[in-house]
Amino acid sequence: MEPLSYAARLRAGPLAALAGLLLAEAAILGAFLTETAGAPAALAAHGITLLVFVARRSVFADDLTLCVIALLLAASTGPVGAAAALALYLILARTPVSHHELESWYRQISGLGEANPAVTLHAQIVDGRARRPNRTAVAHFPSVLEGPLAQQQALLGLIGLAYHPDYRPLLGQALRSAEPSIRVHAAAVSVKLRARARLELQRSQAGAQSSAAPADLLVQAVELARIAEGGFLEEADARSARESAAALCEQALAQAPGHRGATALLCSLLAGLGRWEDVLARSTAGSYRRGDRLAEATAESLMQLGRTQDLHALLVRAADATRNGGRHAVPV
């Protein structure tokens, strides 16, 4: 928008009102100084003048700021204030101000001043909130968080209603979003999921039955492991959930020795607790297979303990098993 010109800004209505206020106040002051009117009469005339000026506030319909300023100045200092208000109006009318300058000023006085674009971009990169251009159509969840605001909010609502551990990176991405409303929404979902995880942990630990059948014990252990791996428990609570699940697995193995499902879950839990030696003592993994909890726990334990030769043998047996059609031998 182009700057407003003097002729466009200077209007007859406000100018006449301010000039009339100045003349009336000057006349009242002159009458008082020449003793033509006493103090009570001058004060009454001063009040009537201000009331008349207020009654004509419609001439300032687009912006009453100048009207209020003139009223306060005239009420406190008489014709001096009225003259100052008239001078202020003339100065403002002769000063061209663009729409962009006004908007920038409003942002500054509201605490939202425009920052240097380079500084803003640097802050977004450091915080991990800078978005990369994406020319492809929305096809999967990570790309939804780069799309329209409504789709992002819908995705966060889905995560809150049907959370899965695989969604945690998405929630982290939303918490670093450049859009403030998305960060707030993601934070609210995180708080909700944390409260839900604590409640589920309390219920699962309270409902655990050590005298149940091995299959039931394994189901209880899987539920506790799921809660622990969700990522929304405090470290102490997550450790407590893993320990409770490990105890249930040990009870299941006491009733059904050699149960591979219970053994795999137990070794995975022990790895999460950092009990690497216990993992190797119970592991029956003959070779490494991605996605096999027992094999992955065994490989992680060997790495943590620095047993590189055993780790190499575990990985080599996986390659040999592939060449031999899936046949492999001796466990670790």
CSV table of N, CA, C and O in Angstrom, one decimal, residues 42-98:
chain,number,residue,atom,x,y,z
A,42,ALA,N,-15.9,30.5,34.8
A,42,ALA,CA,-14.9,30.0,33.8
A,42,ALA,C,-14.8,28.5,33.9
A,42,ALA,O,-14.6,27.8,32.9
A,43,LEU,N,-14.8,27.9,35.2
A,43,LEU,CA,-14.7,26.5,35.3
A,43,LEU,C,-15.9,25.8,34.7
A,43,LEU,O,-15.8,24.7,34.0
A,44,ALA,N,-17.1,26.4,34.9
A,44,ALA,CA,-18.3,25.8,34.3
A,44,ALA,C,-18.3,25.8,32.7
A,44,ALA,O,-18.6,24.9,32.0
A,45,ALA,N,-17.8,27.0,32.2
A,45,ALA,CA,-17.6,27.1,30.8
A,45,ALA,C,-16.6,26.1,30.2
A,45,ALA,O,-16.8,25.5,29.1
A,46,HIS,N,-15.6,25.8,31.0
A,46,HIS,CA,-14.5,24.9,30.6
A,46,HIS,C,-15.1,23.5,30.5
A,46,HIS,O,-14.9,22.7,29.6
A,47,GLY,N,-16.0,23.1,31.5
A,47,GLY,CA,-16.6,21.8,31.5
A,47,GLY,C,-17.6,21.7,30.4
A,47,GLY,O,-17.6,20.6,29.7
A,48,ILE,N,-18.3,22.7,30.1
A,48,ILE,CA,-19.3,22.6,29.0
A,48,ILE,C,-18.6,22.5,27.6
A,48,ILE,O,-19.0,21.7,26.7
A,49,THR,N,-17.4,23.2,27.5
A,49,THR,CA,-16.6,23.1,26.3
A,49,THR,C,-16.2,21.6,26.0
A,49,THR,O,-16.2,21.1,24.9
A,50,LEU,N,-15.7,21.0,27.1
A,50,LEU,CA,-15.2,19.6,27.0
A,50,LEU,C,-16.3,18.7,26.7
A,50,LEU,O,-16.2,17.8,25.8
A,51,LEU,N,-17.5,18.9,27.2
A,51,LEU,CA,-18.7,18.1,26.9
A,51,LEU,C,-19.1,18.2,25.5
A,51,LEU,O,-19.4,17.2,24.8
A,52,VAL,N,-19.1,19.4,25.0
A,52,VAL,CA,-19.4,19.7,23.6
A,52,VAL,C,-18.4,19.0,22.7
A,52,VAL,O,-18.8,18.4,21.6
A,53,PHE,N,-17.1,19.0,23.0
A,53,PHE,CA,-16.1,18.4,22.2
A,53,PHE,C,-16.3,16.9,22.2
A,53,PHE,O,-16.2,16.2,21.2
A,54,VAL,N,-16.7,16.3,23.4
A,54,VAL,CA,-16.9,14.9,23.4
A,54,VAL,C,-18.1,14.5,22.6
A,54,VAL,O,-18.2,13.5,21.9
A,55,ALA,N,-19.1,15.4,22.6
A,55,ALA,CA,-20.3,15.1,21.8
A,55,ALA,C,-20.0,15.1,20.3
A,55,ALA,O,-20.7,14.4,19.5
A,56,ARG,N,-18.9,15.7,19.9
A,56,ARG,CA,-18.6,15.7,18.5
A,56,ARG,C,-17.5,14.7,18.1
A,56,ARG,O,-16.8,14.8,17.1
A,57,ARG,N,-17.4,13.7,19.0
A,57,ARG,CA,-16.4,12.6,18.8
A,57,ARG,C,-16.6,11.8,17.5
A,57,ARG,O,-15.7,11.1,17.0
A,58,SER,N,-17.8,11.9,16.9
A,58,SER,CA,-18.1,11.2,15.7
A,58,SER,C,-17.2,11.6,14.5
A,58,SER,O,-17.0,10.8,13.6
A,59,VAL,N,-16.7,12.8,14.6
A,59,VAL,CA,-15.8,13.2,13.5
A,59,VAL,C,-14.5,12.4,13.5
A,59,VAL,O,-13.7,12.4,12.5
A,60,PHE,N,-14.2,11.8,14.7
A,60,PHE,CA,-13.0,11.0,14.8
A,60,PHE,C,-13.3,9.5,14.7
A,60,PHE,O,-12.7,8.6,15.3
A,61,ALA,N,-14.4,9.2,14.0
A,61,ALA,CA,-15.0,7.8,14.0
A,61,ALA,C,-13.9,6.7,13.7
A,61,ALA,O,-14.0,5.6,14.2
A,62,ASP,N,-13.0,7.0,12.7
A,62,ASP,CA,-12.1,5.9,12.3
A,62,ASP,C,-11.0,5.7,13.4
A,62,ASP,O,-10.5,4.6,13.5
A,63,ASP,N,-10.7,6.7,14.3
A,63,ASP,CA,-9.7,6.5,15.3
A,63,ASP,C,-9.9,7.5,16.4
A,63,ASP,O,-9.7,8.7,16.2
A,64,LEU,N,-10.3,7.1,17.6
A,64,LEU,CA,-10.6,8.0,18.7
A,64,LEU,C,-9.4,8.3,19.5
A,64,LEU,O,-9.5,9.0,20.5
A,65,THR,N,-8.2,7.9,19.1
A,65,THR,CA,-7.0,8.1,19.9
A,65,THR,C,-6.7,9.6,20.0
A,65,THR,O,-6.5,10.1,21.1
A,66,LEU,N,-6.8,10.3,18.9
A,66,LEU,CA,-6.5,11.8,19.0
A,66,LEU,C,-7.6,12.5,19.8
A,66,LEU,O,-7.3,13.4,20.5
A,67,CYS,N,-8.8,12.0,19.7
A,67,CYS,CA,-9.9,12.7,20.4
A,67,CYS,C,-9.6,12.5,21.9
A,67,CYS,O,-9.8,13.5,22.7
A,68,VAL,N,-9.2,11.4,22.4
A,68,VAL,CA,-8.9,11.2,23.8
A,68,VAL,C,-7.7,12.0,24.3
A,68,VAL,O,-7.7,12.6,25.3
A,69,ILE,N,-6.7,12.0,23.4
A,69,ILE,CA,-5.5,12.8,23.8
A,69,ILE,C,-5.9,14.3,23.9
A,69,ILE,O,-5.5,15.0,24.9
A,70,ALA,N,-6.6,14.8,22.9
A,70,ALA,CA,-7.0,16.2,23.0
A,70,ALA,C,-7.9,16.5,24.2
A,70,ALA,O,-7.7,17.6,24.8
A,71,LEU,N,-8.8,15.6,24.5
A,71,LEU,CA,-9.6,15.8,25.7
A,71,LEU,C,-8.8,15.9,27.0
A,71,LEU,O,-9.0,16.8,27.8
A,72,LEU,N,-7.9,15.0,27.1
A,72,LEU,CA,-7.0,14.9,28.4
A,72,LEU,C,-6.1,16.2,28.4
A,72,LEU,O,-6.0,16.8,29.5
A,73,LEU,N,-5.6,16.6,27.3
A,73,LEU,CA,-4.7,17.7,27.3
A,73,LEU,C,-5.5,19.0,27.6
A,73,LEU,O,-5.0,19.8,28.4
A,74,ALA,N,-6.6,19.2,27.0
A,74,ALA,CA,-7.4,20.4,27.2
A,74,ALA,C,-8.0,20.4,28.6
A,74,ALA,O,-8.1,21.5,29.2
A,75,ALA,N,-8.4,19.3,29.1
A,75,ALA,CA,-9.0,19.2,30.5
A,75,ALA,C,-7.9,19.6,31.5
A,75,ALA,O,-8.2,20.2,32.6
A,76,SER,N,-6.7,19.3,31.3
A,76,SER,CA,-5.6,19.5,32.3
A,76,SER,C,-4.9,20.8,32.1
A,76,SER,O,-4.4,21.4,33.1
A,77,THR,N,-4.8,21.3,30.9
A,77,THR,CA,-4.0,22.5,30.6
A,77,THR,C,-4.7,23.6,29.8
A,77,THR,O,-4.1,24.6,29.4
A,78,GLY,N,-6.0,23.4,29.5
A,78,GLY,CA,-6.8,24.4,28.8
A,78,GLY,C,-6.3,24.6,27.4
A,78,GLY,O,-6.1,23.7,26.7
A,79,PRO,N,-6.2,25.9,27.0
A,79,PRO,CA,-5.9,26.2,25.6
A,79,PRO,C,-4.5,25.7,25.2
A,79,PRO,O,-4.3,25.4,24.0
A,80,VAL,N,-3.6,25.6,26.2
A,80,VAL,CA,-2.2,25.1,25.8
A,80,VAL,C,-2.3,23.6,25.3
A,80,VAL,O,-1.8,23.2,24.3
A,81,GLY,N,-3.1,22.8,26.0
A,81,GLY,CA,-3.3,21.4,25.6
A,81,GLY,C,-4.1,21.3,24.3
A,81,GLY,O,-3.8,20.5,23.5
A,82,ALA,N,-5.1,22.2,24.1
A,82,ALA,CA,-5.8,22.2,22.9
A,82,ALA,C,-4.9,22.5,21.7
A,82,ALA,O,-5.0,21.9,20.6
A,83,ALA,N,-4.0,23.5,21.9
A,83,ALA,CA,-3.1,23.9,20.9
A,83,ALA,C,-2.1,22.8,20.6
A,83,ALA,O,-1.8,22.5,19.4
A,84,ALA,N,-1.7,22.1,21.6
A,84,ALA,CA,-0.8,20.9,21.4
A,84,ALA,C,-1.4,19.8,20.6
A,84,ALA,O,-0.8,19.2,19.7
A,85,ALA,N,-2.7,19.6,20.9
A,85,ALA,CA,-3.5,18.5,20.2
A,85,ALA,C,-3.7,18.9,18.8
A,85,ALA,O,-3.5,18.0,17.9
A,86,LEU,N,-3.9,20.2,18.5
A,86,LEU,CA,-4.1,20.6,17.1
A,86,LEU,C,-2.8,20.5,16.4
A,86,LEU,O,-2.7,20.1,15.2
A,87,ALA,N,-1.7,20.9,17.0
A,87,ALA,CA,-0.4,20.8,16.4
A,87,ALA,C,0.0,19.3,16.1
A,87,ALA,O,0.5,19.0,15.0
A,88,LEU,N,-0.3,18.4,17.0
A,88,LEU,CA,-0.1,17.0,16.8
A,88,LEU,C,-0.8,16.5,15.6
A,88,LEU,O,-0.3,15.7,14.8
A,89,TYR,N,-2.1,16.9,15.5
A,89,TYR,CA,-2.9,16.4,14.4
A,89,TYR,C,-2.3,16.9,13.0
A,89,TYR,O,-2.2,16.1,12.1
A,90,LEU,N,-1.9,18.2,13.0
A,90,LEU,CA,-1.3,18.7,11.8
A,90,LEU,C,0.0,17.9,11.4
A,90,LEU,O,0.3,17.7,10.3
A,91,ILE,N,0.8,17.6,12.4
A,91,ILE,CA,2.1,16.9,12.2
A,91,ILE,C,1.8,15.5,11.7
A,91,ILE,O,2.4,15.1,10.7
A,92,LEU,N,0.9,14.8,12.3
A,92,LEU,CA,0.5,13.5,11.9
A,92,LEU,C,-0.1,13.5,10.5
A,92,LEU,O,0.2,12.6,9.7
A,93,ALA,N,-0.9,14.5,10.2
A,93,ALA,CA,-1.5,14.6,8.9
A,93,ALA,C,-0.5,14.8,7.8
A,93,ALA,O,-0.6,14.3,6.6
A,94,ARG,N,0.6,15.5,8.1
A,94,ARG,CA,1.7,15.8,7.1
A,94,ARG,C,2.7,14.7,7.0
A,94,ARG,O,3.7,14.8,6.2
A,95,THR,N,2.6,13.7,7.9
A,95,THR,CA,3.6,12.6,7.9
A,95,THR,C,3.1,11.4,7.2
A,95,THR,O,2.2,10.7,7.7
A,96,PRO,N,3.6,11.1,6.0
A,96,PRO,CA,3.1,9.9,5.3
A,96,PRO,C,3.6,8.6,6.0
A,96,PRO,O,4.7,8.4,6.3
A,97,VAL,N,2.6,7.7,6.3
A,97,VAL,CA,2.9,6.4,7.0
A,97,VAL,C,2.3,5.3,6.1
A,97,VAL,O,1.1,5.3,5.8
A,98,SER,N,3.1,4.3,5.7
A,98,SER,CA,2.6,3.2,4.9
A,98,SER,C,2.0,2.2,5.8
A,98,SER,O,2.2,2.1,7.0
